[in-house]
């Protein structure tokens, strides 16, 4: 029997998955105008009164190459649903199960930064393998070396694929790229190289997790229109403090781009009341639907077409090296 592609979306990433499938169908029609329409597979979740839930496929997946889309941002139910969905597909005799995880949660726990803590990123990588994932697709891991935590192939996409063209389209004069901390220097340097502009490094010290004690900017800031680049925005505390420091150093304007808009706690208020003029994030994590949250400064740039291209090429055994720009 000819191998076939089936795509399913877990609940937290259903809207993103619909955009991916629409882009994938468009890509498929370019290859074969007579190809049948690609749609999301039939998937349902049965909840139990105690909070447990049971994912199930409402169609056969036997012998298929199954792509399951879900970002594993909190709550932990999102990760658990993804693992159960992978397990269900393997037990239903899927030929291959590819976990498409636009945002890979727990990635910040990638080492023992202090005694007696877990390495959460490695544990979650092991869980994906134990559930039966044959391949992982993800975007802008907190640290590139997390790819090595997996014992299956990892397709690691970079959001620079969409951010760099968007930044170029803004035609910003006196542009400078800033890293919010020393760990982001490599990412900032890659963006700056592509955009032919200087780099500013912000050095920060923390009191504890999510609490920044101080930030110092290193580089020529005076008169620059600065864009801070990072892999995620959580509470936005570091980001907003960095923006204040850059403005105090003479920056003409400060923007930010971050792949994953976790935006927890007071993040929306922090951004709305900060020196930032604009923040761009991708749709790997959906923005809040709470009307009381101020999202006026936030621009969402979709990664759907990028993931659709990778899925299409992996399914058709085509090289994907050209898709990986940093």
C-alpha atoms as a printed R data frame, in Angstrom:
    type eleno elety resid chain resno       x      y      z
1   ATOM     1    CA   UNK     A     1   0.000  0.000  0.000
2   ATOM     2    CA   UNK     A     2   1.271  3.460 -0.899
3   ATOM     3    CA   UNK     A     3   2.446  5.436  2.104
4   ATOM     4    CA   UNK     A     4   0.164  8.385  2.814
5   ATOM     5    CA   UNK     A     5   0.365 11.583  4.818
6   ATOM     6    CA   UNK     A     6  -2.032 12.305  7.651
7   ATOM     7    CA   UNK     A     7  -1.943 15.463  9.786
8   ATOM     8    CA   UNK     A     8  -3.556 15.899 13.176
9   ATOM     9    CA   UNK     A     9  -3.681 18.782 15.642
10  ATOM    10    CA   UNK     A    10  -3.876 18.583 19.399
11  ATOM    11    CA   UNK     A    11  -6.193 21.106 21.003
12  ATOM    12    CA   UNK     A    12  -3.757 23.861 22.027
13  ATOM    13    CA   UNK     A    13  -2.337 24.308 18.516
14  ATOM    14    CA   UNK     A    14  -5.396 23.668 16.369
15  ATOM    15    CA   UNK     A    15  -5.514 27.177 14.867
16  ATOM    16    CA   UNK     A    16  -1.819 27.081 13.979
17  ATOM    17    CA   UNK     A    17  -2.265 23.611 12.474
18  ATOM    18    CA   UNK     A    18  -5.106 24.839 10.261
19  ATOM    19    CA   UNK     A    19  -2.792 27.492  8.804
20  ATOM    20    CA   UNK     A    20  -0.048 24.910  8.274
21  ATOM    21    CA   UNK     A    21  -2.449 22.575  6.480
22  ATOM    22    CA   UNK     A    22  -3.736 25.390  4.257
23  ATOM    23    CA   UNK     A    23  -0.156 26.290  3.293
24  ATOM    24    CA   UNK     A    24   0.712 22.622  2.806
25  ATOM    25    CA   UNK     A    25  -2.282 22.079  0.518
26  ATOM    26    CA   UNK     A    26  -1.180 25.083 -1.544
27  ATOM    27    CA   UNK     A    27   2.347 23.634 -1.753
28  ATOM    28    CA   UNK     A    28   0.970 20.257 -2.775
29  ATOM    29    CA   UNK     A    29  -1.185 21.782 -5.513
30  ATOM    30    CA   UNK     A    30   1.955 23.368 -7.017
31  ATOM    31    CA   UNK     A    31   3.491 19.913 -7.285
32  ATOM    32    CA   UNK     A    32   0.323 18.282 -8.637
33  ATOM    33    CA   UNK     A    33  -2.708 20.437 -9.588
34  ATOM    34    CA   UNK     A    34  -4.909 17.333 -9.483
35  ATOM    35    CA   UNK     A    35  -3.803 16.242 -6.018
36  ATOM    36    CA   UNK     A    36  -6.600 15.707 -3.471
37  ATOM    37    CA   UNK     A    37  -7.101 18.429 -0.864
38  ATOM    38    CA   UNK     A    38  -5.004 18.122  2.292
39  ATOM    39    CA   UNK     A    39  -7.077 18.533  5.442
40  ATOM    40    CA   UNK     A    40  -6.648 17.985  9.175
41  ATOM    41    CA   UNK     A    41  -7.360 14.432 10.254
42  ATOM    42    CA   UNK     A    42 -10.275 13.434 12.471
43  ATOM    43    CA   UNK     A    43  -9.103 13.591 16.075
44  ATOM    44    CA   UNK     A    44 -11.087 13.847 19.276
45  ATOM    45    CA   UNK     A    45 -10.411 14.024 23.001
46  ATOM    46    CA   UNK     A    46 -12.665 12.511 25.649
47  ATOM    47    CA   UNK     A    47 -12.398 14.302 29.027
48  ATOM    48    CA   UNK     A    48 -12.959 12.618 32.401
49  ATOM    49    CA   UNK     A    49 -14.376 14.343 35.448
50  ATOM    50    CA   UNK     A    50 -11.101 14.103 37.370
51  ATOM    51    CA   UNK     A    51  -9.158 16.041 34.729
52  ATOM    52    CA   UNK     A    52  -7.786 13.098 32.760
53  ATOM    53    CA   UNK     A    53  -8.453 12.926 29.031
54  ATOM    54    CA   UNK     A    54  -8.180 10.349 26.275
55  ATOM    55    CA   UNK     A    55  -7.098 11.338 22.745
56  ATOM    56    CA   UNK     A    56  -8.352  9.135 19.899
57  ATOM    57    CA   UNK     A    57  -8.191  9.076 16.109
58  ATOM    58    CA   UNK     A    58 -11.589  8.882 14.417
59  ATOM    59    CA   UNK     A    59 -10.058  7.451 11.236
60  ATOM    60    CA   UNK     A    60  -7.527  4.771 10.382
61  ATOM    61    CA   UNK     A    61  -3.841  5.703 10.556
62  ATOM    62    CA   UNK     A    62  -2.561  2.232  9.698
63  ATOM    63    CA   UNK     A    63   0.547  2.406  7.503
64  ATOM    64    CA   UNK     A    64   0.435  6.219  7.310
65  ATOM    65    CA   UNK     A    65   3.118  8.783  7.957
66  ATOM    66    CA   UNK     A    66   1.415 10.725 10.754
67  ATOM    67    CA   UNK     A    67   2.304 14.335 11.608
68  ATOM    68    CA   UNK     A    68   0.983 15.540 14.979
69  ATOM    69    CA   UNK     A    69   1.109 19.288 15.664
70  ATOM    70    CA   UNK     A    70   1.206 20.739 19.168
71  ATOM    71    CA   UNK     A    71   3.274 23.288 21.065
72  ATOM    72    CA   UNK     A    72   4.043 22.131 24.594
73  ATOM    73    CA   UNK     A    73   3.594 25.409 26.458
74  ATOM    74    CA   UNK     A    74   1.973 25.342 29.924
75  ATOM    75    CA   UNK     A    75  -0.207 23.891 31.308
76  ATOM    76    CA   UNK     A    76   1.460 20.484 31.363
77  ATOM    77    CA   UNK     A    77  -1.734 18.985 29.896
78  ATOM    78    CA   UNK     A    78  -0.531 20.212 26.486
79  ATOM    79    CA   UNK     A    79   2.610 18.082 26.731
80  ATOM    80    CA   UNK     A    80   0.645 15.135 28.107
81  ATOM    81    CA   UNK     A    81  -1.884 15.305 25.278
82  ATOM    82    CA   UNK     A    82   0.909 15.313 22.707
83  ATOM    83    CA   UNK     A    83   2.528 12.251 24.279
84  ATOM    84    CA   UNK     A    84  -0.783 10.390 24.434
85  ATOM    85    CA   UNK     A    85  -1.536 11.307 20.806
86  ATOM    86    CA   UNK     A    86   1.861  9.922 19.715
87  ATOM    87    CA   UNK     A    87   1.291  6.737 21.711
88  ATOM    88    CA   UNK     A    88  -2.192  6.313 20.220
89  ATOM    89    CA   UNK     A    89  -0.853  6.653 16.665
90  ATOM    90    CA   UNK     A    90   1.902  4.082 17.239
91  ATOM    91    CA   UNK     A    91  -0.569  1.622 18.803
92  ATOM    92    CA   UNK     A    92  -2.874  2.157 15.797
93  ATOM    93    CA   UNK     A    93  -0.048  0.921 13.508
94  ATOM    94    CA   UNK     A    94   1.071  4.229 12.000
95  ATOM    95    CA   UNK     A    95   4.173  3.675  9.872
96  ATOM    96    CA   UNK     A    96   5.970  6.778 11.182
97  ATOM    97    CA   UNK     A    97   4.972  9.393 13.744
98  ATOM    98    CA   UNK     A    98   6.477 12.856 13.371
99  ATOM    99    CA   UNK     A    99   5.959 15.231 16.306
100 ATOM   100    CA   UNK     A   100   5.688 18.806 15.067
101 ATOM   101    CA   UNK     A   101   6.394 20.895 18.172
102 ATOM   102    CA   UNK     A   102   6.672 24.586 17.170
103 ATOM   103    CA   UNK     A   103   7.422 25.547 20.784
104 ATOM   104    CA   UNK     A   104   9.315 22.929 22.778
105 ATOM   105    CA   UNK     A   105   8.492 23.523 26.436
106 ATOM   106    CA   UNK     A   106  10.852 22.872 29.376
107 ATOM   107    CA   UNK     A   107  13.783 23.779 27.105
108 ATOM   108    CA   UNK     A   108  15.135 26.311 29.614
109 ATOM   109    CA   UNK     A   109  15.985 23.413 31.927
110 ATOM   110    CA   UNK     A   110  18.822 22.250 29.683
111 ATOM   111    CA   UNK     A   111  21.573 21.802 32.309
112 ATOM   112    CA   UNK     A   112  22.177 21.706 36.046
113 ATOM   113    CA   UNK     A   113  22.593 25.392 36.768
114 ATOM   114    CA   UNK     A   114  22.553 24.663 40.500
115 ATOM   115    CA   UNK     A   115  22.700 21.522 42.651
116 ATOM   116    CA   UNK     A   116  19.809 19.062 43.001
117 ATOM   117    CA   UNK     A   117  17.706 20.117 40.003
118 ATOM   118    CA   UNK     A   118  16.401 18.117 37.060
119 ATOM   119    CA   UNK     A   119  17.399 18.554 33.430
120 ATOM   120    CA   UNK     A   120  13.841 18.950 32.214
121 ATOM   121    CA   UNK     A   121  14.665 19.318 28.516
122 ATOM   122    CA   UNK     A   122  16.388 15.922 28.461
123 ATOM   123    CA   UNK     A   123  13.540 14.311 30.390
124 ATOM   124    CA   UNK     A   124  10.951 15.635 27.935
125 ATOM   125    CA   UNK     A   125  13.091 14.486 24.988
126 ATOM   126    CA   UNK     A   126  13.114 11.006 26.538
127 ATOM   127    CA   UNK     A   127   9.337 11.135 26.962
128 ATOM   128    CA   UNK     A   128   8.832 11.883 23.262
129 ATOM   129    CA   UNK     A   129  10.994  8.903 22.353
130 ATOM   130    CA   UNK     A   130   9.267  6.635 24.877
131 ATOM   131    CA   UNK     A   131   5.871  7.660 23.479
132 ATOM   132    CA   UNK     A   132   7.027  6.553 20.023
133 ATOM   133    CA   UNK     A   133   7.994  9.679 18.075
134 ATOM   134    CA   UNK     A   134  10.188  8.812 15.084
135 ATOM   135    CA   UNK     A   135  11.128 12.414 14.284
136 ATOM   136    CA   UNK     A   136  10.840 15.873 15.863
137 ATOM   137    CA   UNK     A   137  10.235 19.196 14.137
138 ATOM   138    CA   UNK     A   138  10.639 22.292 16.269
139 ATOM   139    CA   UNK     A   139  11.588 25.966 16.137
140 ATOM   140    CA   UNK     A   140  14.221 28.057 17.932
141 ATOM   141    CA   UNK     A   141  15.103 25.808 20.844
142 ATOM   142    CA   UNK     A   142  16.326 27.695 23.889
143 ATOM   143    CA   UNK     A   143  19.759 26.155 23.236
144 ATOM   144    CA   UNK     A   144  20.822 24.514 19.964
145 ATOM   145    CA   UNK     A   145  22.499 21.631 21.770
146 ATOM   146    CA   UNK     A   146  19.113 20.361 22.990
147 ATOM   147    CA   UNK     A   147  18.906 18.679 19.570
148 ATOM   148    CA   UNK     A   148  21.461 16.232 20.957
149 ATOM   149    CA   UNK     A   149  19.072 15.208 23.739
150 ATOM   150    CA   UNK     A   150  16.991 13.328 21.174
151 ATOM   151    CA   UNK     A   151  17.866  9.904 19.794
152 ATOM   152    CA   UNK     A   152  15.734 10.543 16.683
153 ATOM   153    CA   UNK     A   153  16.216 13.053 13.828
154 ATOM   154    CA   UNK     A   154  15.425 16.670 14.731
155 ATOM   155    CA   UNK     A   155  14.487 19.342 12.201
156 ATOM   156    CA   UNK     A   156  15.329 22.605 13.963
157 ATOM   157    CA   UNK     A   157  13.793 25.594 12.173
158 ATOM   158    CA   UNK     A   158  14.793 29.198 12.868
159 ATOM   159    CA   UNK     A   159  12.302 32.075 13.013
160 ATOM   160    CA   UNK     A   160  14.877 34.268 11.264
161 ATOM   161    CA   UNK     A   161  13.346 32.741  8.133
162 ATOM   162    CA   UNK     A   162  10.359 35.083  8.651
163 ATOM   163    CA   UNK     A   163  11.780 37.761 10.950
164 ATOM   164    CA   UNK     A   164  14.669 38.904  8.734
165 ATOM   165    CA   UNK     A   165  12.466 39.580  5.659
166 ATOM   166    CA   UNK     A   166   9.949 41.387  7.888
167 ATOM   167    CA   UNK     A   167  12.631 43.589  9.452
168 ATOM   168    CA   UNK     A   168  14.032 44.388  5.993
169 ATOM   169    CA   UNK     A   169  10.556 45.407  4.834
170 ATOM   170    CA   UNK     A   170  10.399 48.051  7.585
171 ATOM   171    CA   UNK     A   171  13.378 49.938  6.022
172 ATOM   172    CA   UNK     A   172  14.608 51.112  9.420
173 ATOM   173    CA   UNK     A   173  17.500 53.608  9.326
174 ATOM   174    CA   UNK     A   174  20.452 53.382 11.735
175 ATOM   175    CA   UNK     A   175  19.404 49.872 12.680
176 ATOM   176    CA   UNK     A   176  21.188 47.920 15.404
177 ATOM   177    CA   UNK     A   177  20.471 44.431 16.719
178 ATOM   178    CA   UNK     A   178  20.681 43.788 20.460
179 ATOM   179    CA   UNK     A   179  20.976 40.593 22.490
180 ATOM   180    CA   UNK     A   180  19.080 40.757 25.810
181 ATOM   181    CA   UNK     A   181  21.829 38.726 27.521
182 ATOM   182    CA   UNK     A   182  25.190 37.110 26.819
183 ATOM   183    CA   UNK     A   183  23.508 33.816 25.901
184 ATOM   184    CA   UNK     A   184  21.730 35.502 22.999
185 ATOM   185    CA   UNK     A   185  24.910 36.957 21.466
186 ATOM   186    CA   UNK     A   186  25.167 34.260 18.787
187 ATOM   187    CA   UNK     A   187  21.568 34.790 17.675
188 ATOM   188    CA   UNK     A   188  21.978 38.589 17.617
189 ATOM   189    CA   UNK     A   189  25.214 38.328 15.638
190 ATOM   190    CA   UNK     A   190  23.513 36.113 13.030
191 ATOM   191    CA   UNK     A   191  20.660 38.614 12.584
192 ATOM   192    CA   UNK     A   192  23.087 41.548 12.434
193 ATOM   193    CA   UNK     A   193  25.159 39.801  9.767
194 ATOM   194    CA   UNK     A   194  22.084 39.238  7.607
195 ATOM   195    CA   UNK     A   195  20.882 42.809  8.133
196 ATOM   196    CA   UNK     A   196  24.348 44.393  7.793
197 ATOM   197    CA   UNK     A   197  24.122 46.336 11.047
198 ATOM   198    CA   UNK     A   198  26.026 46.542 14.372
199 ATOM   199    CA   UNK     A   199  25.409 44.427 17.469
200 ATOM   200    CA   UNK     A   200  24.698 45.558 21.031
201 ATOM   201    CA   UNK     A   201  25.032 43.121 23.926
202 ATOM   202    CA   UNK     A   202  23.069 43.511 27.149
203 ATOM   203    CA   UNK     A   203  24.695 41.949 30.191
204 ATOM   204    CA   UNK     A   204  22.248 41.031 32.950
205 ATOM   205    CA   UNK     A   205  22.459 39.635 36.447
206 ATOM   206    CA   UNK     A   206  19.514 37.850 38.055
207 ATOM   207    CA   UNK     A   207  18.303 37.802 41.661
208 ATOM   208    CA   UNK     A   208  16.242 34.650 40.886
209 ATOM   209    CA   UNK     A   209  14.214 33.128 38.042
210 ATOM   210    CA   UNK     A   210  12.167 35.790 36.188
211 ATOM   211    CA   UNK     A   211  13.682 38.572 38.345
212 ATOM   212    CA   UNK     A   212  16.487 40.685 36.829
213 ATOM   213    CA   UNK     A   213  18.729 42.659 39.185
214 ATOM   214    CA   UNK     A   214  20.565 44.849 36.658
215 ATOM   215    CA   UNK     A   215  21.310 45.217 32.951
216 ATOM   216    CA   UNK     A   216  24.260 46.928 31.251
217 ATOM   217    CA   UNK     A   217  24.370 47.683 27.501
218 ATOM   218    CA   UNK     A   218  27.653 47.087 25.661
219 ATOM   219    CA   UNK     A   219  28.006 48.755 22.262
220 ATOM   220    CA   UNK     A   220  27.179 51.961 20.361
221 ATOM   221    CA   UNK     A   221  23.549 52.796 21.192
222 ATOM   222    CA   UNK     A   222  23.375 56.562 20.600
223 ATOM   223    CA   UNK     A   223  20.932 57.459 17.786
224 ATOM   224    CA   UNK     A   224  20.253 53.832 16.847
225 ATOM   225    CA   UNK     A   225  16.902 52.186 16.155
226 ATOM   226    CA   UNK     A   226  17.411 49.001 18.127
227 ATOM   227    CA   UNK     A   227  15.729 45.628 17.732
228 ATOM   228    CA   UNK     A   228  16.244 43.177 20.596
229 ATOM   229    CA   UNK     A   229  16.144 39.553 19.397
230 ATOM   230    CA   UNK     A   230  15.450 36.555 21.611
231 ATOM   231    CA   UNK     A   231  14.010 33.051 21.454
232 ATOM   232    CA   UNK     A   232  11.094 33.770 23.809
233 ATOM   233    CA   UNK     A   233   9.327 36.359 25.925
234 ATOM   234    CA   UNK     A   234   8.045 35.044 29.243
235 ATOM   235    CA   UNK     A   235   7.187 37.757 31.794
236 ATOM   236    CA   UNK     A   236   8.896 40.385 29.585
237 ATOM   237    CA   UNK     A   237  10.771 41.668 32.640
238 ATOM   238    CA   UNK     A   238  14.233 41.319 31.074
239 ATOM   239    CA   UNK     A   239  13.008 42.682 27.757
240 ATOM   240    CA   UNK     A   240  11.363 45.800 29.196
241 ATOM   241    CA   UNK     A   241  14.319 46.550 31.463
242 ATOM   242    CA   UNK     A   242  16.694 46.180 28.507
243 ATOM   243    CA   UNK     A   243  14.516 48.570 26.479
244 ATOM   244    CA   UNK     A   244  14.663 51.147 29.305
245 ATOM   245    CA   UNK     A   245  18.457 50.853 29.498
246 ATOM   246    CA   UNK     A   246  18.846 51.227 25.719
247 ATOM   247    CA   UNK     A   247  16.593 54.297 25.675
248 ATOM   248    CA   UNK     A   248  18.558 55.847 28.544
249 ATOM   249    CA   UNK     A   249  21.750 55.262 26.546
250 ATOM   250    CA   UNK     A   250  20.362 57.300 23.637
251 ATOM   251    CA   UNK     A   251  18.549 54.791 21.440
252 ATOM   252    CA   UNK     A   252  16.106 56.515 19.098
253 ATOM   253    CA   UNK     A   253  13.634 53.640 19.302
254 ATOM   254    CA   UNK     A   254  13.541 50.105 20.699
255 ATOM   255    CA   UNK     A   255  11.649 47.163 19.229
256 ATOM   256    CA   UNK     A   256  11.846 43.461 20.009
257 ATOM   257    CA   UNK     A   257  11.352 40.219 18.158
258 ATOM   258    CA   UNK     A   258  11.045 36.872 19.889
259 ATOM   259    CA   UNK     A   259  10.016 33.571 18.391
260 ATOM   260    CA   UNK     A   260   7.832 32.301 21.211
261 ATOM   261    CA   UNK     A   261   5.395 34.621 22.957
262 ATOM   262    CA   UNK     A   262   4.948 32.745 26.244
263 ATOM   263    CA   UNK     A   263   3.749 36.011 27.818
264 ATOM   264    CA   UNK     A   264   2.982 34.853 31.338
265 ATOM   265    CA   UNK     A   265   2.263 36.815 34.506
266 ATOM   266    CA   UNK     A   266   2.189 40.568 33.855
267 ATOM   267    CA   UNK     A   267   3.864 40.300 30.447
268 ATOM   268    CA   UNK     A   268   1.116 42.085 28.488
269 ATOM   269    CA   UNK     A   269   1.021 44.972 30.965
270 ATOM   270    CA   UNK     A   270   4.816 45.141 31.085
271 ATOM   271    CA   UNK     A   271   5.028 45.448 27.290
272 ATOM   272    CA   UNK     A   272   2.166 47.953 27.060
273 ATOM   273    CA   UNK     A   273   3.798 50.218 29.670
274 ATOM   274    CA   UNK     A   274   7.384 49.848 28.439
275 ATOM   275    CA   UNK     A   275   9.682 51.891 26.202
276 ATOM   276    CA   UNK     A   276   9.189 49.302 23.434
277 ATOM   277    CA   UNK     A   277   7.482 50.694 20.340
278 ATOM   278    CA   UNK     A   278   6.700 47.283 18.822
279 ATOM   279    CA   UNK     A   279   7.136 43.593 19.641
280 ATOM   280    CA   UNK     A   280   6.953 40.890 16.975
281 ATOM   281    CA   UNK     A   281   6.369 37.265 17.868
282 ATOM   282    CA   UNK     A   282   5.415 34.199 15.844
283 ATOM   283    CA   UNK     A   283   2.267 32.129 16.152
284 ATOM   284    CA   UNK     A   284   3.980 29.078 17.690
285 ATOM   285    CA   UNK     A   285   2.050 30.019 20.853
286 ATOM   286    CA   UNK     A   286  -1.371 31.684 20.454
287 ATOM   287    CA   UNK     A   287  -1.838 35.178 21.850
288 ATOM   288    CA   UNK     A   288  -4.345 35.615 24.637
289 ATOM   289    CA   UNK     A   289  -8.002 36.042 23.710
290 ATOM   290    CA   UNK     A   290  -8.637 37.987 26.932
291 ATOM   291    CA   UNK     A   291 -10.053 41.379 25.807
292 ATOM   292    CA   UNK     A   292  -8.664 43.050 28.937
293 ATOM   293    CA   UNK     A   293  -5.082 42.356 27.815
294 ATOM   294    CA   UNK     A   294  -3.408 45.107 25.774
295 ATOM   295    CA   UNK     A   295  -1.900 43.595 22.613
296 ATOM   296    CA   UNK     A   296  -1.642 46.857 20.642
297 ATOM   297    CA   UNK     A   297   2.170 46.766 20.493
298 ATOM   298    CA   UNK     A   298   2.357 43.089 19.507
299 ATOM   299    CA   UNK     A   299   2.606 41.972 15.875
300 ATOM   300    CA   UNK     A   300   2.249 38.269 15.047
301 ATOM   301    CA   UNK     A   301   4.206 36.831 12.103
302 ATOM   302    CA   UNK     A   302   3.203 33.350 11.044
303 ATOM   303    CA   UNK     A   303   5.553 30.380 10.867
304 ATOM   304    CA   UNK     A   304   2.882 28.249  9.187
305 ATOM   305    CA   UNK     A   305   4.383 28.366  5.686
306 ATOM   306    CA   UNK     A   306   7.838 27.483  6.999
307 ATOM   307    CA   UNK     A   307   6.524 24.406  8.797
308 ATOM   308    CA   UNK     A   308   4.385 23.471  5.793
309 ATOM   309    CA   UNK     A   309   7.474 23.519  3.567
310 ATOM   310    CA   UNK     A   310   9.472 21.346  5.982
311 ATOM   311    CA   UNK     A   311   6.624 18.850  6.347
312 ATOM   312    CA   UNK     A   312   6.186 18.677  2.575
313 ATOM   313    CA   UNK     A   313   9.882 18.067  1.959
314 ATOM   314    CA   UNK     A   314  10.263 15.492  4.721
315 ATOM   315    CA   UNK     A   315   7.244 13.575  3.451
316 ATOM   316    CA   UNK     A   316   8.565 13.615 -0.119
317 ATOM   317    CA   UNK     A   317  12.160 12.748  0.915
318 ATOM   318    CA   UNK     A   318  13.513 16.023 -0.440
319 ATOM   319    CA   UNK     A   319  16.539 17.882  1.004
320 ATOM   320    CA   UNK     A   320  15.682 20.539  3.563
321 ATOM   321    CA   UNK     A   321  19.097 22.125  4.124
322 ATOM   322    CA   UNK     A   322  18.103 25.261  2.186
323 ATOM   323    CA   UNK     A   323  15.352 25.935  4.710
324 ATOM   324    CA   UNK     A   324  17.700 26.309  7.650
325 ATOM   325    CA   UNK     A   325  18.947 29.879  7.806
326 ATOM   326    CA   UNK     A   326  19.850 31.368 11.149
